[in-house]
CSV table of C-alpha atoms in Angstrom, one decimal:
chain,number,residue,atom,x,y,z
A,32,UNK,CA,28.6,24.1,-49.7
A,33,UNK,CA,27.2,27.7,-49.8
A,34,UNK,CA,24.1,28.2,-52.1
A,35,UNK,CA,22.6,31.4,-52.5
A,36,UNK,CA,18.3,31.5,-52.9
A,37,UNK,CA,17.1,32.0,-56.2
A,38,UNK,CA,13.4,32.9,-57.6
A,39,UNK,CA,12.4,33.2,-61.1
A,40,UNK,CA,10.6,35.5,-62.1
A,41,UNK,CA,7.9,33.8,-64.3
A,42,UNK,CA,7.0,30.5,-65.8
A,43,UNK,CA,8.1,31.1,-69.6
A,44,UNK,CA,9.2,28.2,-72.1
A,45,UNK,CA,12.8,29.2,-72.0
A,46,UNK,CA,12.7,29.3,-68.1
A,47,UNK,CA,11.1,25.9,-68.1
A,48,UNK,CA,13.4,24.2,-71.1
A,49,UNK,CA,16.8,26.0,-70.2
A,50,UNK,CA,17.2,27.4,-66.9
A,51,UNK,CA,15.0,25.2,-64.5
A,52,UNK,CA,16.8,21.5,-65.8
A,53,UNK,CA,20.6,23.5,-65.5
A,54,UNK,CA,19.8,24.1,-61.7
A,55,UNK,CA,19.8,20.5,-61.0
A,56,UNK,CA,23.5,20.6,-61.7
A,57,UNK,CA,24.3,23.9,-60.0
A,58,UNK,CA,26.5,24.0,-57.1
A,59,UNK,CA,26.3,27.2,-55.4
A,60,UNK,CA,22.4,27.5,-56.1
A,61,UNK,CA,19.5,27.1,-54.3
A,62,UNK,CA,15.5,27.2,-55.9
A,63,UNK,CA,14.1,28.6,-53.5
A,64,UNK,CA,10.8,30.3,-55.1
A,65,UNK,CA,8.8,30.9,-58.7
A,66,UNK,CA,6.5,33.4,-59.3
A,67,UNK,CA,3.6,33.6,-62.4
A,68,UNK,CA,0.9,35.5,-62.8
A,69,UNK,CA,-1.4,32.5,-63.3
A,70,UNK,CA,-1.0,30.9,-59.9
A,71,UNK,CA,-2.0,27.4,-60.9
A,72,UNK,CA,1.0,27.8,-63.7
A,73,UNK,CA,3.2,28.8,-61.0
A,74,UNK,CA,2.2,25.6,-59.1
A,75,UNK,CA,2.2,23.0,-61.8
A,76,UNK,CA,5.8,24.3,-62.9
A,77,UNK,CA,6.8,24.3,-59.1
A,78,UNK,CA,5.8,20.7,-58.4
A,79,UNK,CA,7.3,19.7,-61.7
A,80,UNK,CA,10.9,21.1,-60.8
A,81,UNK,CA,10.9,20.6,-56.5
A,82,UNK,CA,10.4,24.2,-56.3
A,83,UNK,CA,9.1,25.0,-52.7
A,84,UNK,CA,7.4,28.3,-52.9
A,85,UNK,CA,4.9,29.5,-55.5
A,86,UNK,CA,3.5,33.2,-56.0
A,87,UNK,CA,0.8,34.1,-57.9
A,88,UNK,CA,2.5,37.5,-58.7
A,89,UNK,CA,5.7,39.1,-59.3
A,90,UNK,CA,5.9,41.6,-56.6
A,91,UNK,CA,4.5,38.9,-54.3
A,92,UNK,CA,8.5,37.1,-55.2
A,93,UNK,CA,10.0,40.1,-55.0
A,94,UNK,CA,8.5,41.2,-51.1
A,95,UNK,CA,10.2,37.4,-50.2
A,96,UNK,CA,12.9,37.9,-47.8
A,97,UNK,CA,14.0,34.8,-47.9
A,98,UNK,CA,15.0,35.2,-51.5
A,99,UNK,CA,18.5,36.6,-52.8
A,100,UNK,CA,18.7,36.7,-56.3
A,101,UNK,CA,16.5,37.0,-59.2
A,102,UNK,CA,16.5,35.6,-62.6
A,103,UNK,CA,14.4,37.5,-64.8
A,104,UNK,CA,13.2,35.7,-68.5
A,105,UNK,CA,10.2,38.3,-69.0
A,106,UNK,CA,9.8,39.6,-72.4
A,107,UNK,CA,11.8,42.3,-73.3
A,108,UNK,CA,10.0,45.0,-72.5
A,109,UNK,CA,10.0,44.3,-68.6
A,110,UNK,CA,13.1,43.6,-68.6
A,111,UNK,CA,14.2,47.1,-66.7
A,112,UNK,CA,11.0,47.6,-65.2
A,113,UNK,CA,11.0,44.3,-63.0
A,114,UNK,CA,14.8,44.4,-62.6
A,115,UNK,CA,14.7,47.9,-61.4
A,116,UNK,CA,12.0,46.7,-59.5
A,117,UNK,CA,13.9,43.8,-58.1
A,118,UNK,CA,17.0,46.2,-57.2
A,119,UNK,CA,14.9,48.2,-55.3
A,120,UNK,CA,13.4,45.0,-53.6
A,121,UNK,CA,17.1,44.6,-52.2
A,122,UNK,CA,17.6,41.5,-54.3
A,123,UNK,CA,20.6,40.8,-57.1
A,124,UNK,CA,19.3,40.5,-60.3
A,125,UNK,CA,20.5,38.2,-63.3
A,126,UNK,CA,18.1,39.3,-66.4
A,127,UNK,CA,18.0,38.0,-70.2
A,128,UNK,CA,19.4,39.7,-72.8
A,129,UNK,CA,18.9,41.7,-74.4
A,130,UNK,CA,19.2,44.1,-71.4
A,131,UNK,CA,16.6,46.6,-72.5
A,132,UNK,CA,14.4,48.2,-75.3
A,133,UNK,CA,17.2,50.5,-75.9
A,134,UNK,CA,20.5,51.7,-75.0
A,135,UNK,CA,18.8,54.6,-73.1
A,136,UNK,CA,16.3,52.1,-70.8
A,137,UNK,CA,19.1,50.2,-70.4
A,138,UNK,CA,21.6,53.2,-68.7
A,139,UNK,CA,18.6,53.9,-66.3
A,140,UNK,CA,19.4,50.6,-64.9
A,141,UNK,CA,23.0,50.9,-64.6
A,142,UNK,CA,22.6,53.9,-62.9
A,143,UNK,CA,19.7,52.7,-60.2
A,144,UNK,CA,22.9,49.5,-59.8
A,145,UNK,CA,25.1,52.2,-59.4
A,146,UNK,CA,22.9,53.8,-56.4
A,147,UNK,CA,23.3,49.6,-55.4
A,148,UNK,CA,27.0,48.9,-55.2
A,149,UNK,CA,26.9,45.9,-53.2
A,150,UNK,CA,24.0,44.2,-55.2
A,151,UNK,CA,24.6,42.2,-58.5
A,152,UNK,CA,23.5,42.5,-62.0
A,153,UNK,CA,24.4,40.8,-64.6
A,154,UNK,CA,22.9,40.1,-68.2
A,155,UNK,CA,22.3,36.9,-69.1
A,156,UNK,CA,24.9,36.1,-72.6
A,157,UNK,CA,25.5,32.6,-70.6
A,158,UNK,CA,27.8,31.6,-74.0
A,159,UNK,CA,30.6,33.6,-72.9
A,160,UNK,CA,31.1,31.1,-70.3
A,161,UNK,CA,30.9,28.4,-72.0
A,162,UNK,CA,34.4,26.3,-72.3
A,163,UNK,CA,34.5,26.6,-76.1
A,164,UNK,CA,33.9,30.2,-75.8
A,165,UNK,CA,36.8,30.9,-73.4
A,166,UNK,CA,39.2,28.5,-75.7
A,167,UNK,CA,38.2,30.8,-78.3
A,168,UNK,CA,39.4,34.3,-77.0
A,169,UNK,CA,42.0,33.0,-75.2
A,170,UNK,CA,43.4,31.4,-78.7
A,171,UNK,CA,42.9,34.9,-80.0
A,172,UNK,CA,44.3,37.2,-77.2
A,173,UNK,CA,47.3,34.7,-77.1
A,174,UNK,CA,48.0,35.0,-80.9
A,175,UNK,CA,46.3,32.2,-82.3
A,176,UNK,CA,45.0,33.9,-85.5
A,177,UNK,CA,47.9,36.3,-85.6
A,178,UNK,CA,46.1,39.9,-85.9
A,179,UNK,CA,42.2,39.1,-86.0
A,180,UNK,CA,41.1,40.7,-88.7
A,181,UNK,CA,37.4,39.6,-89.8
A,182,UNK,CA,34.5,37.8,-87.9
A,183,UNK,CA,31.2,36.0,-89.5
A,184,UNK,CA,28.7,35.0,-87.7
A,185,UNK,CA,25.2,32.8,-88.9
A,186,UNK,CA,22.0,32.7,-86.5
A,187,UNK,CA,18.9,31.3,-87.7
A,188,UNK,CA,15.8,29.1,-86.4
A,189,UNK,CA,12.3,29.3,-88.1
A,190,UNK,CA,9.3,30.8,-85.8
A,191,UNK,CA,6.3,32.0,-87.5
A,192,UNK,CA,3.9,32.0,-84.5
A,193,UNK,CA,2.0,35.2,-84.1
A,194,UNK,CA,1.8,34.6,-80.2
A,195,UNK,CA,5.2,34.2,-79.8
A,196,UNK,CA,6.7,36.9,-78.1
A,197,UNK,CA,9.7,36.9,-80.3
A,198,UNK,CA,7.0,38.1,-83.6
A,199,UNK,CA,5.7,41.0,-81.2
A,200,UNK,CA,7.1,44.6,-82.2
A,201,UNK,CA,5.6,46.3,-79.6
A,202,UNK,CA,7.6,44.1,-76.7
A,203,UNK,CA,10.8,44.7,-78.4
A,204,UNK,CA,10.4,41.4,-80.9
A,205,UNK,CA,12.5,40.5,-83.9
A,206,UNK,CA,15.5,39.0,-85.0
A,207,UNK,CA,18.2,41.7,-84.3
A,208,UNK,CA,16.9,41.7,-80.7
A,209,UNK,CA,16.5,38.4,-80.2
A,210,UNK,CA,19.8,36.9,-81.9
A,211,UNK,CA,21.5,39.6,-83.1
A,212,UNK,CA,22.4,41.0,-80.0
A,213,UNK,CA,24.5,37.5,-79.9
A,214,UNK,CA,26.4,38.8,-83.3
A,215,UNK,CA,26.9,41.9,-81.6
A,216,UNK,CA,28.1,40.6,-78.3
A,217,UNK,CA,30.9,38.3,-79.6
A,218,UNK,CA,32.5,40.6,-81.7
A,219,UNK,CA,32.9,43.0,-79.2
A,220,UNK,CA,34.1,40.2,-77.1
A,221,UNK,CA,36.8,39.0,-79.2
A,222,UNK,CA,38.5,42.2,-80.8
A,223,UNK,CA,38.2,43.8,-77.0
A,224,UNK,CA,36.5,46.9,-78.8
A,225,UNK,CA,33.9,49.0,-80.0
A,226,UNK,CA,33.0,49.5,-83.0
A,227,UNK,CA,33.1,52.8,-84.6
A,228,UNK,CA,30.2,52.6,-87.2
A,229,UNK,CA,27.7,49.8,-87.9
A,230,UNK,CA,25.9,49.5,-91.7
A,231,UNK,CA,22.3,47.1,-90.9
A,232,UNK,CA,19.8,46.0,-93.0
A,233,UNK,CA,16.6,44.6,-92.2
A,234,UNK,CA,13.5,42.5,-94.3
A,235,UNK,CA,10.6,43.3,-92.0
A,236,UNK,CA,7.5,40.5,-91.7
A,237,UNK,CA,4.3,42.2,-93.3
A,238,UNK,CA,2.3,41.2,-90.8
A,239,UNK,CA,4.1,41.1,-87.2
A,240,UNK,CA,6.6,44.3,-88.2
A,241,UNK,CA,9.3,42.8,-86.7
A,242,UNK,CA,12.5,42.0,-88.6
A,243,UNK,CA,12.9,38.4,-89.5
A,244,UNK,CA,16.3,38.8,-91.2
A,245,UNK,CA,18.6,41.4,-90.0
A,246,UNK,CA,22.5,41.5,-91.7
A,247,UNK,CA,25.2,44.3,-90.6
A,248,UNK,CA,28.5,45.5,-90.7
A,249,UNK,CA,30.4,46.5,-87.8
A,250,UNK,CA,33.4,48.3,-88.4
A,251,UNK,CA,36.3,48.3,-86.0
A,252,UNK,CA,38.9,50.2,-88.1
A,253,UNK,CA,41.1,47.6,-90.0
A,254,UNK,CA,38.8,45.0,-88.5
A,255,UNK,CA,35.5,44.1,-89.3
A,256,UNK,CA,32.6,42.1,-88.4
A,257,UNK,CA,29.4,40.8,-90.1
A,258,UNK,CA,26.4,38.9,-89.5
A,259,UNK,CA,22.9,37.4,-90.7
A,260,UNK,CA,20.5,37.2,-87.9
A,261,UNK,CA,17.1,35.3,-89.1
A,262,UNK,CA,14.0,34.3,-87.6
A,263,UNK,CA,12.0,32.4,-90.6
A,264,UNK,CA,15.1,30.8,-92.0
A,265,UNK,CA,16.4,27.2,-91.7
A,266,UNK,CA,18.0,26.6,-88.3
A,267,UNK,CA,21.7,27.0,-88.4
A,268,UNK,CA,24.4,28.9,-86.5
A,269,UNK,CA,27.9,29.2,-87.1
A,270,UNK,CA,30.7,31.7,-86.3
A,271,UNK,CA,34.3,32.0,-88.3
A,272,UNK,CA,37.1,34.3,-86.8
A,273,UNK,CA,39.9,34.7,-89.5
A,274,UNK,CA,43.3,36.8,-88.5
A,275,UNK,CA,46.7,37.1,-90.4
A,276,UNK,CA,47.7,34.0,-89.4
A,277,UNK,CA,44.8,31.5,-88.8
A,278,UNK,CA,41.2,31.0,-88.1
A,279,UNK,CA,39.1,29.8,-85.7
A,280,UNK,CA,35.1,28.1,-86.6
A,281,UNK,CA,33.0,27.6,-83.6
A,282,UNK,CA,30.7,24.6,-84.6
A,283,UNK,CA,27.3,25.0,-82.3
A,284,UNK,CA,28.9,28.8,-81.3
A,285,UNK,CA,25.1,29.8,-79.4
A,286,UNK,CA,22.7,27.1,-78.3
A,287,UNK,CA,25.9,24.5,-77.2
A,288,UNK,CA,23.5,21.0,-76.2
A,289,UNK,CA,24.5,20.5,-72.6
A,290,UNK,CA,24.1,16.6,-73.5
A,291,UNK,CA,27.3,16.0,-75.8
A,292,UNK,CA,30.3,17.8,-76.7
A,293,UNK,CA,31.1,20.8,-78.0
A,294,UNK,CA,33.5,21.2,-81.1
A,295,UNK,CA,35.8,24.2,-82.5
A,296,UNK,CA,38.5,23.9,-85.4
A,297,UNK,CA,41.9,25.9,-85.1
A,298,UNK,CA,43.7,26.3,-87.8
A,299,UNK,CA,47.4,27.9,-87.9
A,300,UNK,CA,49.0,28.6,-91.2
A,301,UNK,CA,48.4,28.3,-94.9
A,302,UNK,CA,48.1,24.4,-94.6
A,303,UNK,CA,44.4,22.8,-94.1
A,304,UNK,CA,46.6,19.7,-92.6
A,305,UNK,CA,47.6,22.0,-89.5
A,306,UNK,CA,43.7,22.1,-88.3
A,307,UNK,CA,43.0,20.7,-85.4
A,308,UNK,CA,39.9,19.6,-83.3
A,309,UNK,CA,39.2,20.8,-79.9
A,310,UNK,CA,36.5,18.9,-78.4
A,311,UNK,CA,35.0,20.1,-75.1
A,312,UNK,CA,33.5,17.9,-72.5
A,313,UNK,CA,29.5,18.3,-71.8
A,314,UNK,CA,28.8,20.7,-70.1
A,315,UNK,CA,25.4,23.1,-69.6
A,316,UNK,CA,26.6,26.7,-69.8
A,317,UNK,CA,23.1,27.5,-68.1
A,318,UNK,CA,24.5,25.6,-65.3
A,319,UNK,CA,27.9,28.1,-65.0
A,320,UNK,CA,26.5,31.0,-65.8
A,321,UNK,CA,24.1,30.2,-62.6
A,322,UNK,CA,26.9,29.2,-60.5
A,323,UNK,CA,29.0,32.0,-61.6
A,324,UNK,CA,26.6,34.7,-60.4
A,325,UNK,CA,26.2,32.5,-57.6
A,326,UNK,CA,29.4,33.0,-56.7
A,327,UNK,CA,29.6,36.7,-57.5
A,328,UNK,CA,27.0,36.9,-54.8
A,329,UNK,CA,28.6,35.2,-52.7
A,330,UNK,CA,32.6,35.9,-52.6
A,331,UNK,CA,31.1,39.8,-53.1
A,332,UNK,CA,32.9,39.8,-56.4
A,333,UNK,CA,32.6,41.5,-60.1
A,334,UNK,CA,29.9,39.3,-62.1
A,335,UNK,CA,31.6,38.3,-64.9
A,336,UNK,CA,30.3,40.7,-67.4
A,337,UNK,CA,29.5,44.3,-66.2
A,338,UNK,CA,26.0,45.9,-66.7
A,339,UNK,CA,27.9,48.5,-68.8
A,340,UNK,CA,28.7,45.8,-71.1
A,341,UNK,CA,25.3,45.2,-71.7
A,342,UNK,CA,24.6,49.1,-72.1
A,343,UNK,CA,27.5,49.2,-74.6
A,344,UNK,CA,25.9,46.0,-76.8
A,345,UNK,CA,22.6,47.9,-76.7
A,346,UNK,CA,24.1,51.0,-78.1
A,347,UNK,CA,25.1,49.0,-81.2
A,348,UNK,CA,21.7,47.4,-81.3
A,349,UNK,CA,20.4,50.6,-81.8
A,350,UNK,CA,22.4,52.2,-84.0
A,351,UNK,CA,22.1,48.8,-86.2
A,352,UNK,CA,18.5,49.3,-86.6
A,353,UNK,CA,18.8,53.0,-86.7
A,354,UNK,CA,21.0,52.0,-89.9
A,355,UNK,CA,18.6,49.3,-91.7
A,356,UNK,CA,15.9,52.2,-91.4
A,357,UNK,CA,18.0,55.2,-92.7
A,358,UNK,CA,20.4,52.9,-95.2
A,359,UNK,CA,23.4,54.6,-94.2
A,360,UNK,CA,26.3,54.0,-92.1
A,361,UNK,CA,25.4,55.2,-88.5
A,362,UNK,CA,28.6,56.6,-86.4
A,363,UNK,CA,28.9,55.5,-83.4
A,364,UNK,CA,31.9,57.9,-81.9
């Protein structure tokens, strides 16, 4: 079976927790090199995973021939800067999301991709491949809800750790970044659209300056969608899609365990009776969003969610905190 050469760029937490254990499952990828800037992390995380080579520096990866694609987990703030980097490197690049700092760092990179036609880049929302997620919008393109109307949508998990990148301003920290880029993503996901003006609000930590609770509305016309992002709040996610004629709740809607399954509730009609269960077998949707790019790579195919997706969700980013700071609806043309 083809396998296309992955290295990852950098030893992080989330690399280590999320991405490295989903490879094991992959089919179409090969781990082919890690790169930290503390060598001896690079090697300790290497020998824990099978990884053959190790590189005491990211440029080090990136001169690899021998490598094809790279996944980038950085912090936020190198996000374009080592996936530029890695575009110019020749290699395809899947980076986290949120793309960039803004919606203008993040068009930078679409346009050095589209100097790049035949290399890959894709950021990393690996939820929209997940089986529960596809159910979803295909239950609401195919008229499921009737005419979707209004979305909700719950993110929370406590982190209080001044080292954490996440409580870092500077590096693009904080919880509209960080999560509600996910609030953002969905709902342009599941009407199809864009919304024409956002209203945010935003309680900013004292001491890091980064927003640890961030609620908007996005307005779509006669739709609407709202969220509560939070980052010093009890863990809890949840997301409600309500039309003319029914609803749909995603149970575990972000973080889906990749070791049991996966729940959503579909209800048709005025009747609770007529609710029914879909249950999804386990599944990592690290592991297909890997496999996916794979793929991509190497049918030489669209990835399955365009860079200027990501450069439209960071656009709505913005103008969300452009919103909690002003406290007026920001248009969005």
């Amino acid at each position: 079976m083809q396998k296309v050469r992955w290295g990852i760029l950098s030893t992080s937490r989330f690399a280590q927790t999320k991405i490295l254990p989903a490879v094991r499952h992959c089919a179409h990828v090969e781990l082919a090199a890690i790169a930290s800037r503390d060598l001896a992390r690079a090697r300790t995380v290497a020998a824990e995973f099978g990884i053959p080579k190790t590189y005491g520096s990211y440029d080090e990866l990136l001169a690899d021939p021998d490598i094809d694609v790279i996944y980038n987990p950085s912090p936020n703030h190198l996000h374009v800067p080592w996936s530029l980097k890695a575009l110019e490197a020749g290699k395809h690049v899947l980076c986290e999301k949120p793309i960039a700092l803004s919606a203008a760092e993040a068009q930078t990179l679409l346009e050095a991709s589209r100097r790049r036609p035949r290399q890959k880049i894709m950021e990393a929302f690996m939820y929209r491949l997940h089986p529960q997620w596809q159910r979803t919008v295909a239950i609401v393109r195919e008229g499921g809800v009737g005419e979707p109307l209004t979305i909700q949508t719950w993110f929370s998990y406590f982190n209080a750790d001044p080292n954490n990148v996440r409580n870092q301003a500077d590096i693009g920290g904080g919880a509209l970044m960080d999560i509600g880029c996910y609030a953002i993503s969905l709902s342009r996901l599941v009407f199809a659209a864009e919304p024409l003006r956002v209203l945010g609000h935003a309680d900013f930590d004292p001491r890091f300056k980064t927003d640890r609770t961030t609620s908007a509305v996005l307005d779509f016309g006669r739709r609407s969608s709202t969220f509560t992002v939070a980052m010093q709040a009890q863990a809890y996610q949840r997301v409600n899609i309500v039309g003319t004629e029914g609803r749909v709740e995603i149970e575990i809607p972000f973080n889906a365990p990749p070791d049991r399954p996966c729940r959503i509730w579909h209800q048709r009609g005025n009747d609770a009776g007529d609710t029914h269960e879909i249950a999804f077998e386990v599944c990592d949707q690290y592991t297909i969003e890997l496999d996916a790019m794979s793929r991509a790579i190497l049918d030489d195919t669209p990835v399955p969610t365009p860079l200027e997706d990501a450069v439209a969700n960071m656009r709505v980013i913005d103008a969300v905190a452009a919103s909690a700071r002003s406290g007026a609806w920001v248009d969005l043309g």
